[in-house]
Every structure is written in structure tokens, then in C-alpha cells.
């Protein structure tokens, strides 16, 4: 396998360094976690339920939300709930976090990679149309960087084939598509609260379920297959009829999540402000295209700022000489041995593979730092 040539060691926080990612720890985080530590419940208890309810109201139009230990757990749980079996095929984006596709390997499900749309780096709807057939049992999409995918098109293809759409919305908390929040559109929508996502629980995840009747099963699968409510109420028949996992969220994590929810509106407003500065400043630069801007029918969640550039290695090195981190974040998944060989039907991915670069965008980056980064880029590389 080819080596990644242009990864540089991580910069320290401090001085005039601008790091690519930094967790956002809300003001009330320490208080809420400390309070939780003095209660009976530090594992899964009432705070998890409170976090689910508040999350559901804020992001899922009230449809039921199930909290788990990570975004990857949330994806695996969604894939189980969607009824996938060993030998089934699904269509999934090639350009995403490995978390999107690794759970299929747990399940013996065959991943058919779809190409990127070269303007957005989201899944190419045209390629999904080409790939789909009677063996396809689900469509997965990832709202890359926070820009919603073409949900009307994807859901109408899925409807035609009578299969579910599973949204990986790890980048897209707070995004919306034609006025509907991401979290209330498809059969399954997954969110992540990993350290550097919009809000964090250390690690954590959530699944929003379109079909509320799946909730009981989701709760069992998250806890070994045991009906925990019946057990606590003292009428559990003491049998386990389906294989579950240990995928629950803890109250310690939920306490962090609740503190995050309080600040979410400010977090996303700030991220969107930085994103729009990048977007405005990085226009009309030879050899550089800003990704994900200019849509009127969907709202970006501003998790990543991505540019597609010529001579990427040079730009990344030059930024680094100015103490600015940048890198690729995600890599095409078909480069990894576990997913088999490199596919040869992904021409758009082939084209952008050596060109995309992610720039710092988070709550610790100051507006003037974004202007500084843009000025440096405008000076040429
Ligand atoms: C962060 C992320 C996930 C989930 O990751 P966890 O670390 O398990 O919470 C899934 N998909 C994408 C695209 C991500 O960025």
C-alpha cells in the first residue's frame, strides 16, 4: 500500500500555533459531571434518558433517539435494526471515516463503494443509481463536512427499491435539508459525540429512529439483548433471545452531553461564522476550490472546512511553516486492506484524492486567525 506522503506530526497547542481540531468543553461540563459522580447512577441512568429526550426535541423533530457509547456503536445498531444479514450488499460512500463501513465487516455484509460527487465530496447520486440492484439492502450516506446529501433523490431511489436509508450525520449536527432537520428525514440517522465533534461526551453516539416501534429492540441490542426496563421492574423472564452488545451511554457522558446541548446554538453559530469567512475569502484563487458553499436548499453544519487544491503537499507544508495544521482527516476507505482492493470505478475519488485539504475550524480558532490563514493562502504556494 502507498504511504501517505504529506502527514506531519501533530502541533502543540499554544503560542501562535493553530491546531486543526480542539474539543469544546462547555462551561457547565465540570459541574454537571461532578454532580453526577455524587449520585447513585454513573452508568446508564436518568441523565441518559434526559439527554435522549432533549436531543430528540432539538434535532429530531421529537422522533425517538437512542443514546449509545459511540457513533460507531450507533451505526452498528442502525445496521442491525435495518435487518441486514450476512451476505447482503449495501451501497456506502467510499470517502468517509472508517467508522461508517467497519461495522459491515462485523456483520459479513458486503460494502459496495459509491463515488463522490466532485463538487461536494458527498455520495454521488448518479453512481448510486448505477450501482443499485436487487441485492442492495440499504443505502448509507454521509453528510461530508456538515453539508447534507441530496436526500430527496436518495430517499426516492430507496423507496423505489423498498430499502432503508441510513444517514451518517456525524458531521452534520444542526444541519437541515429543505427546512427539515437532519435527524428527522430517513429511517435511521446516526450522530457522534466523539471528542472533536460539535458537542462531545468524550465518546458517545445517538440513533434517531423514524419507526418508533424499533425503540424497544434498540434498547435491548444496546444492553446484551436484555429487556432492562422489565428487569428493573422485576418481571423479566430471564431469557435472552437475541444477541446484543454493551453499547450503552453512561450518565457521566450524558452529563457532558447536556452541558453541550446548552451551548450548541452558540457553537454552531460560531462555526458557521468561521466557515463563511473562509468561503468569502477563498474565492477566485487559481488552483483552489472551496467545497460545500453556495447551497440555498440546505444548511451546512460547518464541521469541516475543505478545499480542493493543486500542489496540496506544498500548501500543507507552507501552512505548517506558519504553524498552521491541516490534513486529510478521512481517506478513501478502499485503500485499506480490510475493505479489499482499490476499486477502479471511482473516477471522481481518483481525481480529488491527492487534492483535498482540511483547514482549522473549531471554537478555539479566532476570526482573525481565519483571516490570517486565508491571507497566507492568497500569497500562493
Ligand atoms: C466521527 C465519525 C463517526 C463516528 O465515530 P465515533 O468515533 O465512533 O463516534 C462516524 N462517521 C463519521 C463520518 C465520523 O466523522
Tab-separated table of C-alpha atoms and ligand atoms in Angstrom:
chain	number	residue	atom	x	y	z
A	1	UNK	CA	0.000	0.000	0.000
A	2	UNK	CA	1.162	3.518	-0.760
A	3	UNK	CA	2.321	5.652	2.163
A	4	UNK	CA	0.619	8.946	2.948
A	5	UNK	CA	3.378	11.397	1.997
A	6	UNK	CA	2.203	14.630	3.475
A	7	UNK	CA	1.093	13.879	7.017
A	8	UNK	CA	3.081	15.900	9.522
A	9	UNK	CA	3.403	15.337	13.264
A	10	UNK	CA	0.750	16.968	15.451
A	11	UNK	CA	1.392	20.579	16.593
A	12	UNK	CA	1.288	21.549	20.272
A	13	UNK	CA	-1.481	23.864	21.486
A	14	UNK	CA	-0.130	27.316	22.384
A	15	UNK	CA	1.834	30.285	21.045
A	16	UNK	CA	0.707	31.221	17.561
A	17	UNK	CA	0.026	27.587	16.613
A	18	UNK	CA	-3.348	26.983	15.010
A	19	UNK	CA	-4.328	23.363	15.540
A	20	UNK	CA	-6.739	21.541	13.247
A	21	UNK	CA	-9.070	20.238	15.970
A	22	UNK	CA	-9.768	21.022	19.596
A	23	UNK	CA	-12.573	19.693	21.827
A	24	UNK	CA	-15.157	22.180	23.018
A	25	UNK	CA	-15.729	21.795	26.768
A	26	UNK	CA	-18.856	23.716	27.816
A	27	UNK	CA	-18.966	25.978	30.861
A	28	UNK	CA	-21.226	23.637	32.870
A	29	UNK	CA	-19.421	20.410	31.963
A	30	UNK	CA	-17.370	20.109	35.146
A	31	UNK	CA	-20.337	20.968	37.369
A	32	UNK	CA	-22.705	18.504	35.694
A	33	UNK	CA	-20.165	15.683	35.692
A	34	UNK	CA	-19.254	16.374	39.338
A	35	UNK	CA	-22.936	16.370	40.323
A	36	UNK	CA	-23.419	13.059	38.532
A	37	UNK	CA	-20.498	11.499	40.367
A	38	UNK	CA	-22.273	12.022	43.694
A	39	UNK	CA	-25.473	10.196	42.609
A	40	UNK	CA	-26.369	6.524	42.520
A	41	UNK	CA	-26.206	6.436	38.715
A	42	UNK	CA	-22.922	6.950	36.947
A	43	UNK	CA	-23.510	4.266	34.302
A	44	UNK	CA	-26.695	4.331	32.237
A	45	UNK	CA	-29.311	6.106	34.348
A	46	UNK	CA	-31.713	9.063	34.294
A	47	UNK	CA	-29.256	11.525	32.698
A	48	UNK	CA	-29.041	9.330	29.595
A	49	UNK	CA	-32.820	9.444	29.263
A	50	UNK	CA	-32.848	13.200	29.801
A	51	UNK	CA	-30.134	13.651	27.180
A	52	UNK	CA	-32.089	11.499	24.703
A	53	UNK	CA	-35.267	13.490	25.266
A	54	UNK	CA	-33.641	16.907	24.953
A	55	UNK	CA	-31.653	15.772	21.925
A	56	UNK	CA	-34.745	14.402	20.244
A	57	UNK	CA	-36.629	17.680	20.731
A	58	UNK	CA	-33.757	19.780	19.481
A	59	UNK	CA	-32.546	17.749	16.498
A	60	UNK	CA	-35.029	15.030	15.531
A	61	UNK	CA	-38.417	16.778	15.435
A	62	UNK	CA	-39.283	14.722	18.510
A	63	UNK	CA	-38.760	11.309	16.926
A	64	UNK	CA	-37.257	8.775	19.284
A	65	UNK	CA	-33.481	8.922	19.907
A	66	UNK	CA	-31.382	6.164	21.468
A	67	UNK	CA	-28.045	7.050	23.090
A	68	UNK	CA	-25.053	4.703	22.818
A	69	UNK	CA	-21.352	4.588	23.647
A	70	UNK	CA	-20.013	5.874	20.330
A	71	UNK	CA	-21.000	6.899	16.844
A	72	UNK	CA	-19.671	3.575	15.603
A	73	UNK	CA	-21.998	1.773	18.043
A	74	UNK	CA	-24.849	3.911	16.708
A	75	UNK	CA	-24.035	2.872	13.145
A	76	UNK	CA	-23.713	-0.819	14.018
A	77	UNK	CA	-27.009	-0.630	15.904
A	78	UNK	CA	-28.697	1.035	12.905
A	79	UNK	CA	-27.358	-1.633	10.572
A	80	UNK	CA	-28.719	-4.383	12.854
A	81	UNK	CA	-32.104	-2.659	13.211
A	82	UNK	CA	-32.355	-2.268	9.449
A	83	UNK	CA	-32.383	-6.059	9.225
A	84	UNK	CA	-29.113	-6.588	7.345
A	85	UNK	CA	-27.857	-10.170	7.256
A	86	UNK	CA	-24.556	-11.822	6.322
A	87	UNK	CA	-24.154	-11.837	2.558
A	88	UNK	CA	-26.370	-8.784	1.986
A	89	UNK	CA	-24.976	-5.891	-0.012
A	90	UNK	CA	-25.217	-2.213	0.803
A	91	UNK	CA	-24.090	0.922	-1.014
A	92	UNK	CA	-21.929	3.264	1.033
A	93	UNK	CA	-19.656	6.226	0.299
A	94	UNK	CA	-16.000	5.439	-0.288
A	95	UNK	CA	-14.966	8.794	1.166
A	96	UNK	CA	-15.763	8.763	4.873
A	97	UNK	CA	-14.500	7.863	8.311
A	98	UNK	CA	-13.748	4.127	8.579
A	99	UNK	CA	-16.432	4.060	11.315
A	100	UNK	CA	-19.094	4.213	8.611
A	101	UNK	CA	-18.029	0.995	6.941
A	102	UNK	CA	-16.223	-1.137	9.530
A	103	UNK	CA	-19.437	-2.350	11.261
A	104	UNK	CA	-20.457	-4.017	7.985
A	105	UNK	CA	-17.370	-6.200	8.344
A	106	UNK	CA	-18.567	-7.264	11.823
A	107	UNK	CA	-21.765	-8.429	10.132
A	108	UNK	CA	-20.450	-10.085	6.986
A	109	UNK	CA	-22.258	-7.511	4.856
A	110	UNK	CA	-20.685	-6.658	1.506
A	111	UNK	CA	-19.814	-2.987	1.042
A	112	UNK	CA	-20.270	-1.606	-2.476
A	113	UNK	CA	-18.486	1.733	-2.595
A	114	UNK	CA	-20.094	4.685	-4.313
A	115	UNK	CA	-18.031	7.516	-5.754
A	116	UNK	CA	-18.027	11.115	-4.512
A	117	UNK	CA	-19.837	13.987	-6.142
A	118	UNK	CA	-16.906	16.108	-7.256
A	119	UNK	CA	-18.483	19.415	-6.219
A	120	UNK	CA	-19.455	18.457	-2.655
A	121	UNK	CA	-17.492	15.259	-1.878
A	122	UNK	CA	-20.829	13.780	-0.743
A	123	UNK	CA	-22.040	10.484	-2.205
A	124	UNK	CA	-22.735	10.681	-5.938
A	125	UNK	CA	-26.453	10.062	-6.520
A	126	UNK	CA	-25.736	9.195	-10.154
A	127	UNK	CA	-23.327	6.499	-9.078
A	128	UNK	CA	-25.826	5.124	-6.545
A	129	UNK	CA	-28.365	4.838	-9.396
A	130	UNK	CA	-25.802	2.927	-11.462
A	131	UNK	CA	-24.815	0.560	-8.658
A	132	UNK	CA	-28.190	-0.319	-7.202
A	133	UNK	CA	-29.736	-3.734	-7.902
A	134	UNK	CA	-31.871	-6.408	-6.247
A	135	UNK	CA	-29.011	-7.456	-3.950
A	136	UNK	CA	-28.757	-3.937	-2.443
A	137	UNK	CA	-30.355	-3.924	1.014
A	138	UNK	CA	-29.594	-0.374	2.215
A	139	UNK	CA	-28.133	2.953	1.154
A	140	UNK	CA	-25.759	4.734	3.515
A	141	UNK	CA	-24.877	8.386	3.127
A	142	UNK	CA	-22.528	10.719	4.989
A	143	UNK	CA	-23.113	14.468	5.115
A	144	UNK	CA	-19.498	15.255	4.453
A	145	UNK	CA	-18.135	18.212	6.440
A	146	UNK	CA	-21.710	19.027	7.506
A	147	UNK	CA	-23.291	19.591	4.077
A	148	UNK	CA	-26.482	17.499	3.719
A	149	UNK	CA	-26.533	14.988	0.859
A	150	UNK	CA	-29.225	15.001	-1.849
A	151	UNK	CA	-31.798	13.438	0.461
A	152	UNK	CA	-34.844	13.676	-1.834
A	153	UNK	CA	-33.016	11.775	-4.546
A	154	UNK	CA	-31.517	9.164	-2.195
A	155	UNK	CA	-34.810	8.539	-0.425
A	156	UNK	CA	-36.720	8.250	-3.681
A	157	UNK	CA	-34.221	5.659	-5.001
A	158	UNK	CA	-34.503	3.757	-1.711
A	159	UNK	CA	-38.290	3.897	-1.826
A	160	UNK	CA	-38.320	2.515	-5.338
A	161	UNK	CA	-36.236	-0.460	-4.177
A	162	UNK	CA	-38.014	-0.690	-0.825
A	163	UNK	CA	-34.823	-0.419	1.230
A	164	UNK	CA	-33.829	1.894	4.089
A	165	UNK	CA	-31.591	4.951	4.002
A	166	UNK	CA	-29.126	5.206	6.868
A	167	UNK	CA	-27.622	8.640	7.402
A	168	UNK	CA	-24.217	9.011	8.999
A	169	UNK	CA	-24.696	12.520	10.372
A	170	UNK	CA	-21.539	12.560	12.496
A	171	UNK	CA	-20.500	15.826	10.788
A	172	UNK	CA	-23.964	17.267	10.476
A	173	UNK	CA	-25.420	18.033	13.906
A	174	UNK	CA	-27.700	21.039	13.419
A	175	UNK	CA	-27.769	20.813	9.620
A	176	UNK	CA	-31.046	20.858	7.709
A	177	UNK	CA	-32.320	19.907	4.279
A	178	UNK	CA	-35.219	21.812	2.706
A	179	UNK	CA	-36.190	23.054	6.163
A	180	UNK	CA	-36.192	19.599	7.801
A	181	UNK	CA	-33.516	18.881	10.414
A	182	UNK	CA	-31.009	16.147	9.638
A	183	UNK	CA	-32.215	13.651	12.237
A	184	UNK	CA	-35.852	13.607	11.098
A	185	UNK	CA	-35.612	12.599	7.449
A	186	UNK	CA	-34.563	8.990	6.871
A	187	UNK	CA	-35.205	5.622	8.529
A	188	UNK	CA	-32.045	5.885	10.622
A	189	UNK	CA	-29.822	8.864	11.414
A	190	UNK	CA	-26.683	8.486	13.431
A	191	UNK	CA	-24.777	11.171	15.362
A	192	UNK	CA	-21.401	11.115	17.098
A	193	UNK	CA	-20.209	12.867	20.274
A	194	UNK	CA	-16.596	11.841	19.887
A	195	UNK	CA	-14.041	14.319	21.269
A	196	UNK	CA	-13.894	16.732	18.327
A	197	UNK	CA	-17.478	16.694	17.086
A	198	UNK	CA	-19.798	19.737	17.558
A	199	UNK	CA	-20.683	18.538	21.052
A	200	UNK	CA	-18.840	15.809	22.890
A	201	UNK	CA	-19.476	13.264	25.604
A	202	UNK	CA	-15.845	12.071	25.490
A	203	UNK	CA	-17.145	9.301	23.273
A	204	UNK	CA	-20.791	8.762	22.509
A	205	UNK	CA	-23.400	8.442	19.822
A	206	UNK	CA	-27.116	8.615	19.080
A	207	UNK	CA	-29.513	6.972	16.652
A	208	UNK	CA	-32.684	8.755	15.635
A	209	UNK	CA	-35.371	6.256	14.583
A	210	UNK	CA	-38.109	7.044	12.108
A	211	UNK	CA	-40.022	3.940	13.204
A	212	UNK	CA	-40.703	4.462	16.930
A	213	UNK	CA	-41.664	0.796	17.323
A	214	UNK	CA	-37.988	-0.147	16.902
A	215	UNK	CA	-37.106	1.583	20.168
A	216	UNK	CA	-37.595	-1.442	22.444
A	217	UNK	CA	-35.394	-3.602	20.242
A	218	UNK	CA	-32.777	-0.834	20.015
A	219	UNK	CA	-32.670	-0.679	23.818
A	220	UNK	CA	-32.265	-4.450	24.081
A	221	UNK	CA	-29.483	-4.626	21.495
A	222	UNK	CA	-27.696	-1.837	23.358
A	223	UNK	CA	-27.714	-3.971	26.551
A	224	UNK	CA	-26.766	-7.596	25.748
A	225	UNK	CA	-30.264	-8.339	24.423
A	226	UNK	CA	-31.795	-7.911	27.886
A	227	UNK	CA	-35.061	-6.029	28.448
A	228	UNK	CA	-33.558	-3.794	31.103
A	229	UNK	CA	-36.803	-1.975	31.949
A	230	UNK	CA	-38.633	-5.242	32.631
A	231	UNK	CA	-35.649	-6.426	34.659
A	232	UNK	CA	-35.648	-3.291	36.834
A	233	UNK	CA	-39.404	-3.581	37.278
A	234	UNK	CA	-38.918	-7.160	38.451
A	235	UNK	CA	-40.787	-9.013	35.702
A	236	UNK	CA	-38.055	-10.070	33.307
A	237	UNK	CA	-38.445	-13.686	32.127
A	238	UNK	CA	-34.671	-14.106	32.466
A	239	UNK	CA	-34.061	-15.194	28.914
A	240	UNK	CA	-32.010	-13.550	26.154
A	241	UNK	CA	-33.448	-14.216	22.714
A	242	UNK	CA	-31.243	-12.054	20.523
A	243	UNK	CA	-27.552	-11.217	20.659
A	244	UNK	CA	-26.942	-7.752	21.995
A	245	UNK	CA	-23.880	-5.683	22.765
A	246	UNK	CA	-22.678	-3.419	25.543
A	247	UNK	CA	-23.364	-0.212	23.692
A	248	UNK	CA	-24.982	1.990	26.334
A	249	UNK	CA	-24.071	5.587	27.145
A	250	UNK	CA	-23.146	6.416	30.739
A	251	UNK	CA	-24.668	9.172	32.877
A	252	UNK	CA	-21.208	10.712	33.190
A	253	UNK	CA	-21.108	11.057	29.413
A	254	UNK	CA	-24.743	12.225	29.238
A	255	UNK	CA	-23.938	14.964	31.792
A	256	UNK	CA	-21.287	16.267	29.382
A	257	UNK	CA	-23.779	15.991	26.541
A	258	UNK	CA	-26.414	18.003	28.421
A	259	UNK	CA	-23.866	20.756	29.020
A	260	UNK	CA	-23.042	20.636	25.302
A	261	UNK	CA	-26.693	20.990	24.297
A	262	UNK	CA	-26.951	24.228	26.303
A	263	UNK	CA	-24.171	25.764	24.208
A	264	UNK	CA	-24.967	24.158	20.897
A	265	UNK	CA	-26.644	27.193	19.317
A	266	UNK	CA	-23.593	29.324	20.065
A	267	UNK	CA	-21.203	26.605	18.920
A	268	UNK	CA	-22.816	26.200	15.535
A	269	UNK	CA	-23.308	29.941	15.025
A	270	UNK	CA	-19.593	30.466	15.674
A	271	UNK	CA	-18.566	27.598	13.400
A	272	UNK	CA	-20.816	28.945	10.637
A	273	UNK	CA	-19.292	32.391	11.004
A	274	UNK	CA	-15.772	30.993	10.527
A	275	UNK	CA	-16.961	28.833	7.641
A	276	UNK	CA	-18.452	31.838	5.875
A	277	UNK	CA	-15.246	33.851	6.320
A	278	UNK	CA	-13.302	31.029	4.671
A	279	UNK	CA	-15.912	30.805	1.946
A	280	UNK	CA	-15.793	34.530	1.195
A	281	UNK	CA	-12.011	34.869	1.364
A	282	UNK	CA	-11.179	31.758	-0.616
A	283	UNK	CA	-12.955	32.674	-3.857
A	284	UNK	CA	-11.223	33.271	-7.194
A	285	UNK	CA	-7.912	31.762	-6.199
A	286	UNK	CA	-6.164	29.958	-9.045
A	287	UNK	CA	-5.781	26.260	-8.262
A	288	UNK	CA	-8.162	26.258	-5.294
A	289	UNK	CA	-11.862	25.361	-4.979
A	290	UNK	CA	-13.857	25.865	-1.789
A	291	UNK	CA	-16.097	22.867	-1.083
A	292	UNK	CA	-19.693	22.877	0.194
A	293	UNK	CA	-20.700	26.530	-0.128
A	294	UNK	CA	-23.463	28.236	-2.059
A	295	UNK	CA	-26.462	25.976	-1.355
A	296	UNK	CA	-29.856	27.613	-0.782
A	297	UNK	CA	-31.918	24.480	-0.075
A	298	UNK	CA	-29.805	23.038	2.747
A	299	UNK	CA	-27.955	24.388	5.781
A	300	UNK	CA	-24.347	23.376	6.394
A	301	UNK	CA	-23.316	22.336	9.918
A	302	UNK	CA	-19.785	23.746	9.399
A	303	UNK	CA	-17.870	20.860	10.931
A	304	UNK	CA	-15.013	20.877	8.412
A	305	UNK	CA	-13.639	23.480	6.033
A	306	UNK	CA	-12.405	21.667	2.919
A	307	UNK	CA	-10.621	22.983	-0.143
A	308	UNK	CA	-9.562	21.122	-3.264
A	309	UNK	CA	-6.137	22.389	-4.331
A	310	UNK	CA	-3.388	21.794	-6.811
A	311	UNK	CA	0.022	21.001	-5.274
A	312	UNK	CA	-1.534	20.039	-1.945
A	313	UNK	CA	1.748	18.923	-0.386
A	314	UNK	CA	3.203	22.392	-0.992
A	315	UNK	CA	0.234	24.174	0.551
A	316	UNK	CA	0.206	21.895	3.565
A	317	UNK	CA	3.940	22.446	4.103
A	318	UNK	CA	3.658	26.184	3.677
A	319	UNK	CA	0.801	26.401	6.188
A	320	UNK	CA	2.871	24.335	8.562
A	321	UNK	CA	5.789	26.768	8.273
A	322	UNK	CA	3.286	29.347	9.564
A	323	UNK	CA	2.365	26.998	12.450
A	324	UNK	CA	-0.971	26.057	10.954
A	325	UNK	CA	-2.174	22.455	10.940
A	326	UNK	CA	-4.102	20.987	8.020
A	327	UNK	CA	-4.629	17.467	6.750
A	328	UNK	CA	-6.923	14.983	5.061
A	329	UNK	CA	-8.968	13.752	8.086
A	330	UNK	CA	-10.665	10.945	6.099
A	331	UNK	CA	-9.162	8.714	3.417
A	332	UNK	CA	-10.908	6.725	0.716
A	333	UNK	CA	-11.891	3.544	2.526
A	334	UNK	CA	-10.954	1.243	-0.349
A	335	UNK	CA	-7.280	1.979	0.354
A	336	UNK	CA	-7.472	-0.183	3.494
A	337	UNK	CA	-6.691	-3.890	3.171
A	338	UNK	CA	-9.718	-4.886	5.256
A	339	UNK	CA	-12.026	-3.471	2.582
A	340	UNK	CA	-10.308	-5.348	-0.219
A	341	UNK	CA	-8.551	-3.935	-3.218
A	342	UNK	CA	-8.722	-0.412	-4.547
A	343	UNK	CA	-11.806	-0.061	-6.709
A	344	UNK	CA	-11.408	1.102	-10.291
A	345	UNK	CA	-14.916	2.552	-10.741
A	346	UNK	CA	-14.477	5.702	-8.659
A	347	UNK	CA	-13.120	8.338	-11.092
A	348	UNK	CA	-14.154	11.388	-9.038
A	349	UNK	CA	-12.447	9.999	-5.941
A	350	UNK	CA	-9.371	9.302	-8.076
A	351	UNK	CA	-9.378	12.940	-9.205
A	352	UNK	CA	-9.689	14.566	-5.768
A	353	UNK	CA	-7.698	12.002	-3.832
A	354	UNK	CA	-4.441	13.998	-3.895
A	355	UNK	CA	-6.087	17.406	-3.756
A	356	UNK	CA	-8.430	17.834	-0.819
A	357	UNK	CA	-7.226	19.560	2.337
A	358	UNK	CA	-8.984	20.414	5.611
A	359	UNK	CA	-8.346	23.774	7.312
A	360	UNK	CA	-8.785	24.597	11.038
A	361	UNK	CA	-12.407	25.255	12.040
A	362	UNK	CA	-13.489	24.959	15.675
A	363	UNK	CA	-14.417	27.076	18.684
A	364	UNK	CA	-10.785	27.741	19.671
A	365	UNK	CA	-9.904	29.306	16.314
A	366	UNK	CA	-10.339	33.083	16.336
A	367	UNK	CA	-11.824	35.040	13.428
A	368	UNK	CA	-8.561	36.920	12.898
A	369	UNK	CA	-6.766	33.595	12.681
A	370	UNK	CA	-9.055	32.505	9.859
A	371	UNK	CA	-8.261	35.777	8.045
A	372	UNK	CA	-4.556	35.118	8.633
A	373	UNK	CA	-4.841	31.609	7.164
A	374	UNK	CA	-6.675	32.988	4.119
A	375	UNK	CA	-4.065	35.730	3.582
A	376	UNK	CA	-1.282	33.161	3.652
A	377	UNK	CA	-3.131	31.008	1.107
A	378	UNK	CA	-3.748	34.035	-1.114
A	379	UNK	CA	0.000	34.685	-1.141
A	380	UNK	CA	0.403	31.486	-3.203
A	381	UNK	CA	2.037	28.122	-2.521
B	1	LIG	C1	-16.778	10.678	13.977
B	1	LIG	C2	-17.398	9.915	12.898
B	1	LIG	C3	-18.109	8.718	13.121
B	1	LIG	C4	-18.313	8.075	14.448
B	1	LIG	O1	-17.240	7.918	15.166
B	1	LIG	P1	-17.176	7.593	16.727
B	1	LIG	O2	-15.776	7.961	16.992
B	1	LIG	O3	-17.442	6.131	16.853
B	1	LIG	O4	-18.178	8.407	17.475
B	1	LIG	C5	-18.743	8.113	12.057
B	1	LIG	N1	-18.703	8.636	10.833
B	1	LIG	C6	-18.059	9.780	10.570
B	1	LIG	C7	-18.122	10.329	9.182
B	1	LIG	C8	-17.359	10.446	11.584
B	1	LIG	O5	-16.691	11.573	11.297
